Short mmCIF file of C-alpha atoms in Angstrom, two decimals:
data_model
loop_
_atom_site.label_atom_id
_atom_site.label_comp_id
_atom_site.label_asym_id
_atom_site.label_seq_id
_atom_site.Cartn_x
_atom_site.Cartn_y
_atom_site.Cartn_z
CA MET A 1 -60.93 -74.27 -45.69
CA SER A 2 -61.57 -71.78 -42.90
CA PHE A 3 -62.21 -72.59 -39.26
CA ARG A 4 -65.67 -72.28 -37.83
CA LEU A 5 -65.05 -70.85 -34.40
CA LEU A 6 -66.69 -71.33 -31.03
CA THR A 7 -65.95 -69.60 -27.75
CA LYS A 8 -66.28 -70.94 -24.24
CA ALA A 9 -68.03 -68.26 -22.20
CA TRP A 10 -66.83 -67.65 -18.64
CA ARG A 11 -70.11 -68.17 -16.85
CA GLN A 12 -70.89 -70.47 -13.95
CA GLN A 13 -74.19 -72.15 -14.73
CA THR A 14 -75.54 -75.69 -14.79
CA GLN A 15 -77.75 -76.90 -17.62
CA SER A 16 -79.18 -80.40 -17.82
CA LYS A 17 -78.36 -81.94 -21.17
CA ASN A 18 -79.93 -84.96 -22.75
CA ARG A 19 -77.07 -86.46 -24.74
CA THR A 20 -78.83 -89.75 -25.53
CA ALA A 21 -80.11 -88.49 -28.87
CA PHE A 22 -76.68 -87.10 -29.78
CA SER A 23 -75.01 -90.42 -28.97
CA SER A 24 -77.54 -92.35 -31.05
CA ILE A 25 -77.09 -90.06 -34.05
CA PHE A 26 -73.31 -90.20 -33.63
CA SER A 27 -73.30 -94.01 -33.58
CA ARG A 28 -75.49 -94.31 -36.69
CA SER A 29 -73.63 -91.64 -38.61
CA PHE A 30 -70.18 -93.18 -38.10
CA SER A 31 -71.02 -96.86 -37.87
CA ARG A 32 -69.27 -97.58 -41.15
CA GLN A 33 -65.56 -97.74 -40.47
CA SER A 34 -64.77 -96.77 -44.05
CA GLN A 35 -66.44 -93.38 -43.73
CA ARG A 36 -64.01 -90.53 -43.45
CA PRO A 37 -64.96 -87.73 -41.00
CA SER A 38 -66.13 -84.58 -42.76
CA PHE A 39 -65.05 -82.32 -39.90
CA ALA A 40 -62.27 -81.91 -37.35
CA ILE A 41 -61.69 -79.92 -34.16
CA ALA A 42 -58.91 -77.80 -32.67
CA PHE A 43 -58.91 -76.98 -28.93
CA ASP A 44 -57.12 -74.26 -27.05
CA ILE A 45 -55.65 -75.58 -23.80
CA ASP A 46 -55.34 -72.84 -21.15
CA GLY A 47 -58.75 -71.90 -19.79
CA VAL A 48 -60.56 -74.36 -22.06
CA ILE A 49 -59.15 -77.84 -21.38
CA LEU A 50 -57.06 -77.03 -18.32
CA LEU A 51 -56.72 -74.40 -15.63
CA GLY A 52 -53.13 -74.85 -14.57
CA ASP A 53 -52.90 -78.63 -14.27
CA THR A 54 -56.59 -79.18 -13.52
CA PRO A 55 -59.08 -80.29 -16.22
CA VAL A 56 -62.10 -77.98 -16.56
CA GLY A 57 -65.48 -77.99 -18.21
CA GLY A 58 -65.82 -81.76 -18.15
CA SER A 59 -63.06 -81.86 -20.74
CA PRO A 60 -61.83 -85.46 -20.17
CA ALA A 61 -65.31 -86.96 -20.61
CA ALA A 62 -66.06 -84.67 -23.54
CA LEU A 63 -62.86 -85.62 -25.37
CA ARG A 64 -63.52 -89.33 -24.82
CA ARG A 65 -66.59 -88.95 -27.03
CA LEU A 66 -64.24 -88.35 -29.96
CA TYR A 67 -62.94 -91.94 -29.67
CA ASP A 68 -64.69 -95.20 -30.52
CA ALA A 69 -65.40 -98.03 -28.06
CA GLU A 70 -61.94 -99.51 -28.65
CA GLY A 71 -60.23 -96.23 -27.81
CA ARG A 72 -59.31 -95.39 -31.40
CA LEU A 73 -59.54 -91.79 -32.55
CA LYS A 74 -62.80 -91.35 -34.43
CA ILE A 75 -62.94 -87.59 -34.92
CA PRO A 76 -59.58 -85.89 -35.66
CA TYR A 77 -58.66 -83.20 -33.15
CA VAL A 78 -55.59 -81.27 -32.08
CA PHE A 79 -54.61 -79.00 -29.22
CA LEU A 80 -53.78 -75.64 -30.76
CA THR A 81 -51.83 -73.69 -28.16
CA ASN A 82 -49.80 -70.52 -28.44
CA GLY A 83 -46.89 -71.76 -26.40
CA GLY A 84 -45.67 -73.68 -23.40
CA GLY A 85 -41.91 -73.97 -23.74
CA ILE A 86 -41.84 -77.77 -23.74
CA THR A 87 -41.39 -80.36 -26.47
CA GLU A 88 -44.40 -81.91 -28.18
CA ALA A 89 -43.62 -85.32 -26.73
CA LYS A 90 -43.55 -83.95 -23.19
CA ARG A 91 -46.76 -81.98 -23.75
CA ALA A 92 -48.48 -85.12 -25.05
CA SER A 93 -47.32 -87.12 -22.02
CA GLU A 94 -48.61 -84.47 -19.61
CA LEU A 95 -51.99 -84.18 -21.33
CA SER A 96 -52.38 -87.96 -21.48
CA GLU A 97 -51.86 -88.20 -17.73
CA LEU A 98 -54.08 -85.25 -16.82
CA LEU A 99 -56.94 -86.16 -19.15
CA GLY A 100 -56.73 -89.95 -18.96
CA LEU A 101 -56.47 -90.22 -22.74
CA ASN A 102 -53.90 -91.46 -25.20
CA VAL A 103 -52.74 -88.13 -26.66
CA SER A 104 -50.07 -88.37 -29.35
CA PRO A 105 -47.34 -85.74 -29.90
CA SER A 106 -48.84 -84.93 -33.31
CA GLN A 107 -52.11 -83.99 -31.60
CA CYS A 108 -50.45 -81.30 -29.52
CA SER A 109 -48.18 -79.90 -32.18
CA HIS A 110 -47.01 -76.42 -31.23
CA ILE A 111 -48.13 -75.12 -34.56
CA CYS A 112 -47.03 -71.60 -33.71
CA TYR A 113 -43.47 -72.96 -33.35
CA SER A 114 -43.66 -74.67 -36.72
CA SER A 115 -43.68 -71.18 -38.21
CA TYR A 116 -40.17 -70.85 -36.80
CA ALA A 117 -39.09 -73.75 -38.97
CA THR A 118 -39.70 -71.58 -42.02
CA GLN A 119 -36.88 -69.34 -40.83
CA ASN A 120 -34.36 -71.90 -42.10
CA LYS A 121 -31.85 -69.17 -42.86
CA PHE A 122 -30.95 -69.40 -39.17
CA GLU A 123 -30.56 -73.19 -39.11
CA ASP A 124 -26.79 -73.04 -38.58
CA LYS A 125 -26.63 -69.51 -37.13
CA LEU A 126 -26.35 -68.58 -33.47
CA VAL A 127 -29.83 -67.90 -32.08
CA VAL A 128 -31.02 -67.22 -28.54
CA ALA A 129 -34.23 -68.81 -27.23
CA ALA A 130 -36.07 -67.21 -24.30
CA GLY A 131 -39.00 -68.26 -22.14
CA LYS A 132 -40.12 -70.68 -19.46
CA GLY A 133 -39.57 -74.40 -19.77
CA GLU A 134 -37.03 -75.69 -22.27
CA PRO A 135 -36.96 -73.11 -25.09
CA ALA A 136 -33.64 -74.24 -26.56
CA SER A 137 -34.78 -77.88 -26.69
CA VAL A 138 -37.99 -76.86 -28.43
CA MET A 139 -36.05 -74.90 -31.06
CA SER A 140 -33.68 -77.81 -31.58
CA GLU A 141 -36.65 -80.02 -32.46
CA TYR A 142 -37.48 -77.63 -35.28
CA GLY A 143 -34.06 -77.91 -36.87
CA PHE A 144 -32.03 -75.14 -35.23
CA LYS A 145 -28.52 -76.50 -34.70
CA ASN A 146 -26.83 -73.57 -32.97
CA VAL A 147 -29.36 -72.47 -30.36
CA ILE A 148 -28.69 -71.42 -26.77
CA SER A 149 -31.16 -70.51 -24.03
CA ILE A 150 -31.13 -66.98 -22.69
CA ASP A 151 -30.37 -68.45 -19.25
CA GLU A 152 -27.16 -70.00 -20.48
CA TYR A 153 -26.31 -67.03 -22.67
CA ALA A 154 -26.71 -64.47 -19.87
CA SER A 155 -24.59 -66.59 -17.51
CA CYS A 156 -21.59 -66.07 -19.83
CA PHE A 157 -21.46 -62.29 -19.33
CA GLU A 158 -20.32 -61.08 -15.95
CA ASN A 159 -22.42 -58.21 -14.60
CA ILE A 160 -24.81 -58.19 -17.56
CA ASP A 161 -27.69 -58.39 -15.10
CA PRO A 162 -27.19 -55.83 -12.30
CA LEU A 163 -29.81 -57.60 -10.19
CA ALA A 164 -28.15 -61.02 -10.47
CA PRO A 165 -26.69 -60.87 -6.92
CA TYR A 166 -30.26 -60.89 -5.64
CA LYS A 167 -31.31 -63.84 -7.82
CA LYS A 168 -28.98 -66.62 -6.68
CA TRP A 169 -31.94 -68.91 -6.35
CA THR A 170 -32.56 -68.85 -10.12
CA THR A 171 -29.22 -70.49 -10.95
CA LYS A 172 -29.82 -73.21 -8.37
CA LEU A 173 -33.34 -73.77 -9.68
CA ASP A 174 -32.17 -74.10 -13.28
CA ALA A 175 -29.46 -76.54 -12.28
CA ALA A 176 -31.91 -78.63 -10.28
CA LYS A 177 -34.54 -78.75 -13.03
CA ASN A 178 -32.24 -79.22 -15.99
CA PRO A 179 -29.44 -81.80 -15.67
CA LYS A 180 -27.93 -80.43 -18.89
CA PHE A 181 -27.44 -77.01 -17.34
CA ASP A 182 -23.69 -76.37 -17.43
CA GLN A 183 -22.27 -73.54 -15.34
CA SER A 184 -18.73 -74.15 -16.60
CA GLY A 185 -19.42 -72.32 -19.85
CA PRO A 186 -21.32 -72.67 -23.13
CA ARG A 187 -20.42 -74.77 -26.14
CA ILE A 188 -20.55 -71.58 -28.28
CA ASP A 189 -18.11 -68.67 -28.29
CA VAL A 190 -20.63 -65.97 -27.46
CA PHE A 191 -17.91 -63.33 -27.20
CA SER A 192 -17.03 -63.47 -30.90
CA GLU A 193 -20.04 -65.03 -32.64
CA ARG A 194 -22.91 -62.66 -33.22
CA VAL A 195 -26.44 -63.59 -32.33
CA GLN A 196 -28.37 -63.61 -35.60
CA ALA A 197 -31.86 -63.91 -34.13
CA ALA A 198 -33.74 -64.09 -30.85
CA PHE A 199 -36.86 -66.22 -30.43
CA ILE A 200 -39.28 -65.70 -27.56
CA VAL A 201 -40.55 -69.26 -27.39
CA SER A 202 -42.73 -69.03 -24.27
CA ASP A 203 -43.58 -66.57 -21.51
CA PRO A 204 -40.32 -65.18 -20.04
CA VAL A 205 -39.78 -65.75 -16.33
CA ASP A 206 -37.19 -63.12 -15.40
CA TRP A 207 -38.50 -60.04 -17.21
CA SER A 208 -35.89 -57.61 -15.92
CA ARG A 209 -32.93 -59.77 -16.95
CA ASP A 210 -34.43 -60.86 -20.26
CA ILE A 211 -35.33 -57.31 -21.30
CA GLN A 212 -31.82 -56.15 -20.37
CA VAL A 213 -30.06 -58.98 -22.23
CA LEU A 214 -32.33 -58.73 -25.28
CA CYS A 215 -31.77 -54.98 -25.48
CA ASP A 216 -28.01 -55.62 -25.35
CA ILE A 217 -28.26 -58.18 -28.14
CA LEU A 218 -30.60 -56.16 -30.32
CA LYS A 219 -28.83 -52.80 -29.98
CA THR A 220 -25.30 -54.08 -30.59
CA GLY A 221 -25.93 -56.32 -33.58
CA GLY A 222 -25.68 -59.49 -31.53
CA LEU A 223 -22.58 -58.86 -29.39
CA PRO A 224 -23.46 -57.42 -25.96
CA GLY A 225 -21.05 -54.80 -24.69
CA ARG A 226 -19.97 -53.75 -28.18
CA ASN A 227 -20.84 -50.72 -30.29
CA VAL A 228 -24.28 -50.20 -31.79
CA GLY A 229 -24.98 -52.46 -34.76
CA THR A 230 -27.77 -53.67 -37.03
CA GLN A 231 -30.61 -55.20 -35.06
CA PRO A 232 -30.78 -59.01 -35.25
CA HIS A 233 -34.14 -60.55 -36.09
CA LEU A 234 -36.66 -60.93 -33.27
CA TYR A 235 -39.57 -63.37 -33.23
CA PHE A 236 -42.40 -63.97 -30.74
CA ALA A 237 -44.32 -67.25 -30.56
CA ASN A 238 -47.50 -65.28 -29.88
CA ASP A 239 -48.76 -61.84 -28.92
CA ASP A 240 -51.28 -62.79 -26.23
CA LEU A 241 -51.70 -59.87 -23.86
CA GLU A 242 -53.41 -62.00 -21.20
CA TYR A 243 -54.32 -65.64 -20.57
CA GLN A 244 -56.38 -67.64 -18.10
CA THR A 245 -54.86 -69.56 -15.17
CA LYS A 246 -56.20 -70.80 -11.84
CA PHE A 247 -56.13 -67.22 -10.55
CA PRO A 248 -59.58 -65.55 -10.73
CA SER A 249 -58.47 -62.86 -13.19
CA GLU A 250 -56.31 -63.23 -16.31
CA ARG A 251 -52.49 -63.01 -16.10
CA LEU A 252 -50.12 -61.02 -18.31
CA GLY A 253 -48.76 -62.99 -21.25
CA MET A 254 -46.11 -62.74 -23.95
CA GLY A 255 -47.85 -59.78 -25.56
CA ALA A 256 -47.34 -57.79 -22.37
CA PHE A 257 -43.65 -58.73 -22.36
CA ARG A 258 -43.39 -57.61 -25.99
CA ILE A 259 -44.93 -54.24 -25.11
CA ALA A 260 -42.48 -53.77 -22.24
CA LEU A 261 -39.46 -54.74 -24.36
CA GLU A 262 -40.54 -52.56 -27.26
CA SER A 263 -41.21 -49.55 -25.05
CA ILE A 264 -37.82 -49.74 -23.34
CA PHE A 265 -35.92 -50.44 -26.56
CA ASN A 266 -37.53 -47.52 -28.37
CA ARG A 267 -36.74 -45.16 -25.49
CA THR A 268 -33.08 -46.20 -25.36
CA HIS A 269 -32.32 -46.65 -29.06
CA SER A 270 -32.48 -44.37 -32.09
CA HIS A 271 -34.44 -46.88 -34.19
CA SER A 272 -37.75 -48.53 -33.41
CA LEU A 273 -37.79 -52.21 -32.53
CA GLU A 274 -38.49 -54.54 -35.46
CA TYR A 275 -40.10 -57.92 -34.77
CA THR A 276 -42.43 -60.62 -36.08
CA CYS A 277 -45.24 -62.28 -34.10
CA PHE A 278 -46.52 -65.77 -34.86
CA GLY A 279 -49.22 -67.79 -33.12
CA LYS A 280 -52.98 -67.38 -33.14
CA PRO A 281 -54.69 -65.58 -34.80
CA HIS A 282 -52.00 -65.59 -37.53
CA PRO A 283 -53.53 -67.32 -40.61
CA SER A 284 -50.54 -69.66 -40.99
CA VAL A 285 -51.38 -71.26 -37.63
CA PHE A 286 -54.82 -72.37 -38.81
CA ASN A 287 -53.50 -73.43 -42.22
CA ASN A 288 -50.89 -75.61 -40.53
CA ALA A 289 -53.53 -76.97 -38.17
CA GLU A 290 -55.58 -78.24 -41.10
CA ILE A 291 -52.54 -80.08 -42.47
CA VAL A 292 -51.95 -81.76 -39.10
CA LEU A 293 -55.61 -82.70 -38.81
CA GLN A 294 -55.58 -84.27 -42.27
CA GLN A 295 -52.75 -86.50 -41.10
CA LEU A 296 -54.80 -87.62 -38.09
CA VAL A 297 -57.60 -89.14 -40.14
CA PRO A 298 -58.08 -92.67 -38.72
CA GLN A 299 -56.10 -95.26 -40.62
CA HIS A 300 -59.16 -97.42 -41.16
CA SER A 301 -60.68 -94.73 -43.38
CA GLU A 302 -60.76 -96.02 -46.93
CA ASP A 303 -59.18 -92.87 -48.35
CA PHE A 304 -56.48 -92.61 -45.70
CA ASN A 305 -53.72 -93.42 -48.16
CA ASP A 306 -54.91 -90.61 -50.41
CA ILE A 307 -54.97 -87.79 -47.90
CA CYS A 308 -51.60 -86.48 -48.97
CA HIS A 309 -52.55 -86.47 -52.64
CA LYS A 310 -53.78 -83.41 -54.45
CA ASN A 311 -57.17 -85.04 -55.03
CA ALA A 312 -57.63 -85.85 -51.35
CA GLN A 313 -60.96 -84.78 -49.91
CA ARG A 314 -60.63 -81.88 -47.51
CA PHE A 315 -62.70 -81.43 -44.37
CA GLN A 316 -65.97 -79.66 -44.94
CA THR A 317 -65.75 -77.90 -41.58
CA LEU A 318 -62.98 -77.21 -39.08
CA TYR A 319 -63.94 -76.08 -35.59
CA MET A 320 -61.83 -74.05 -33.15
CA ILE A 321 -62.83 -74.04 -29.47
CA GLY A 322 -61.19 -71.30 -27.41
CA ASP A 323 -61.81 -68.68 -24.75
CA ASN A 324 -59.97 -65.61 -26.05
CA PRO A 325 -62.07 -63.45 -28.42
CA ALA A 326 -59.01 -61.62 -29.77
CA VAL A 327 -56.98 -64.76 -30.44
CA ASP A 328 -59.01 -67.97 -30.65
CA ILE A 329 -62.48 -66.93 -31.67
CA ARG A 330 -62.34 -63.77 -33.75
CA GLY A 331 -65.63 -63.74 -35.62
CA ALA A 332 -67.14 -66.49 -33.50
CA ARG A 333 -70.61 -67.64 -34.48
CA GLN A 334 -71.54 -69.59 -31.38
CA VAL A 335 -71.08 -69.07 -27.65
CA VAL A 336 -71.10 -72.01 -25.23
CA ASP A 337 -70.15 -72.50 -21.61
CA THR A 338 -68.04 -75.65 -21.49
CA VAL A 339 -66.09 -78.05 -23.68
CA GLU A 340 -68.93 -80.55 -23.16
CA GLU A 341 -71.44 -78.11 -24.63
CA ALA A 342 -69.11 -77.31 -27.53
CA ILE A 343 -68.77 -80.98 -28.46
CA ASP A 344 -72.54 -81.45 -28.00
CA TYR A 345 -73.10 -78.65 -30.49
CA ILE A 346 -70.58 -80.00 -33.02
CA LEU A 347 -71.68 -83.64 -32.89
CA ALA A 348 -75.38 -82.76 -33.00
CA LYS A 349 -74.90 -80.54 -36.04
CA GLU A 350 -72.45 -82.70 -37.98
CA CYS A 351 -74.11 -86.03 -37.26
CA ALA A 352 -77.57 -84.66 -38.07
CA ASP A 353 -76.28 -83.23 -41.34
CA SER A 354 -74.86 -86.63 -42.30
CA LEU A 355 -78.20 -88.41 -42.01
#
């Protein structure tokens, strides 16, 4: 099953919509509780559902239309984001508060991170996690038992960051935000145990330090300050060059950081940087999304207990609503202006087809 993709155009315009007919069709089409939905939806978050921490495009009201009168999920949907650096439970809690909905952790699965779980050869190996938020905690949730954040890792090496004397505020900020932050030293012997892999989990905050430390790790075979060695594995959660925030124009994303790191590494090392990028539009992301959506089919559907069986009925259509042509909506067939219009389009089409 492939996703049918829609994009949210960045235009400011107001169109009067008559949703009465849509609501009537929707009610008739799904009045039987035993009927299993034939379609499901995946939403991008940044620029589509939220701008920063502010809902946009009438997203809360639009999403409420995917629930029944009792607040139970009627149409399966997930938030398909390329990152964030926080655990699924925390993301679900934040979205629930901002949108006024009961969002479950499974609905905001960081499906790009689940690709990391396939790298189980590193389960017990020392790996470094970089990015904003809580990258090490996120990796731990996916089964990595010997993971350390780049913040903690860099703090172990005196003078590894030549600009550190001018960044005293960063250490204080980390300590204030994370009660687990321990300046007394790590639980891992980073001076003798080689880093086997580095994972860029979310957008890095301190580019200069992170590029310096990653170059040290990657050029020396995982032991900064030592001789040149075989490059450890390097993974990026996504390769988004830009993304939308509250600022009027798009901001540089993880893809920009990857370009900077690769350019510097290649200029200072005899071998080109080797890496793997996950996240949208990697096919595995959408394949994993369908699996998650199947598991969200309402429990009152008569075939709910069969959804994990080989003979389970798959969705006829899966929709992706995003705002980035290169990532979310490659090959998009429909352009709309808001999340409300996207859901109008989907419900009108699917409910009419079911009559």
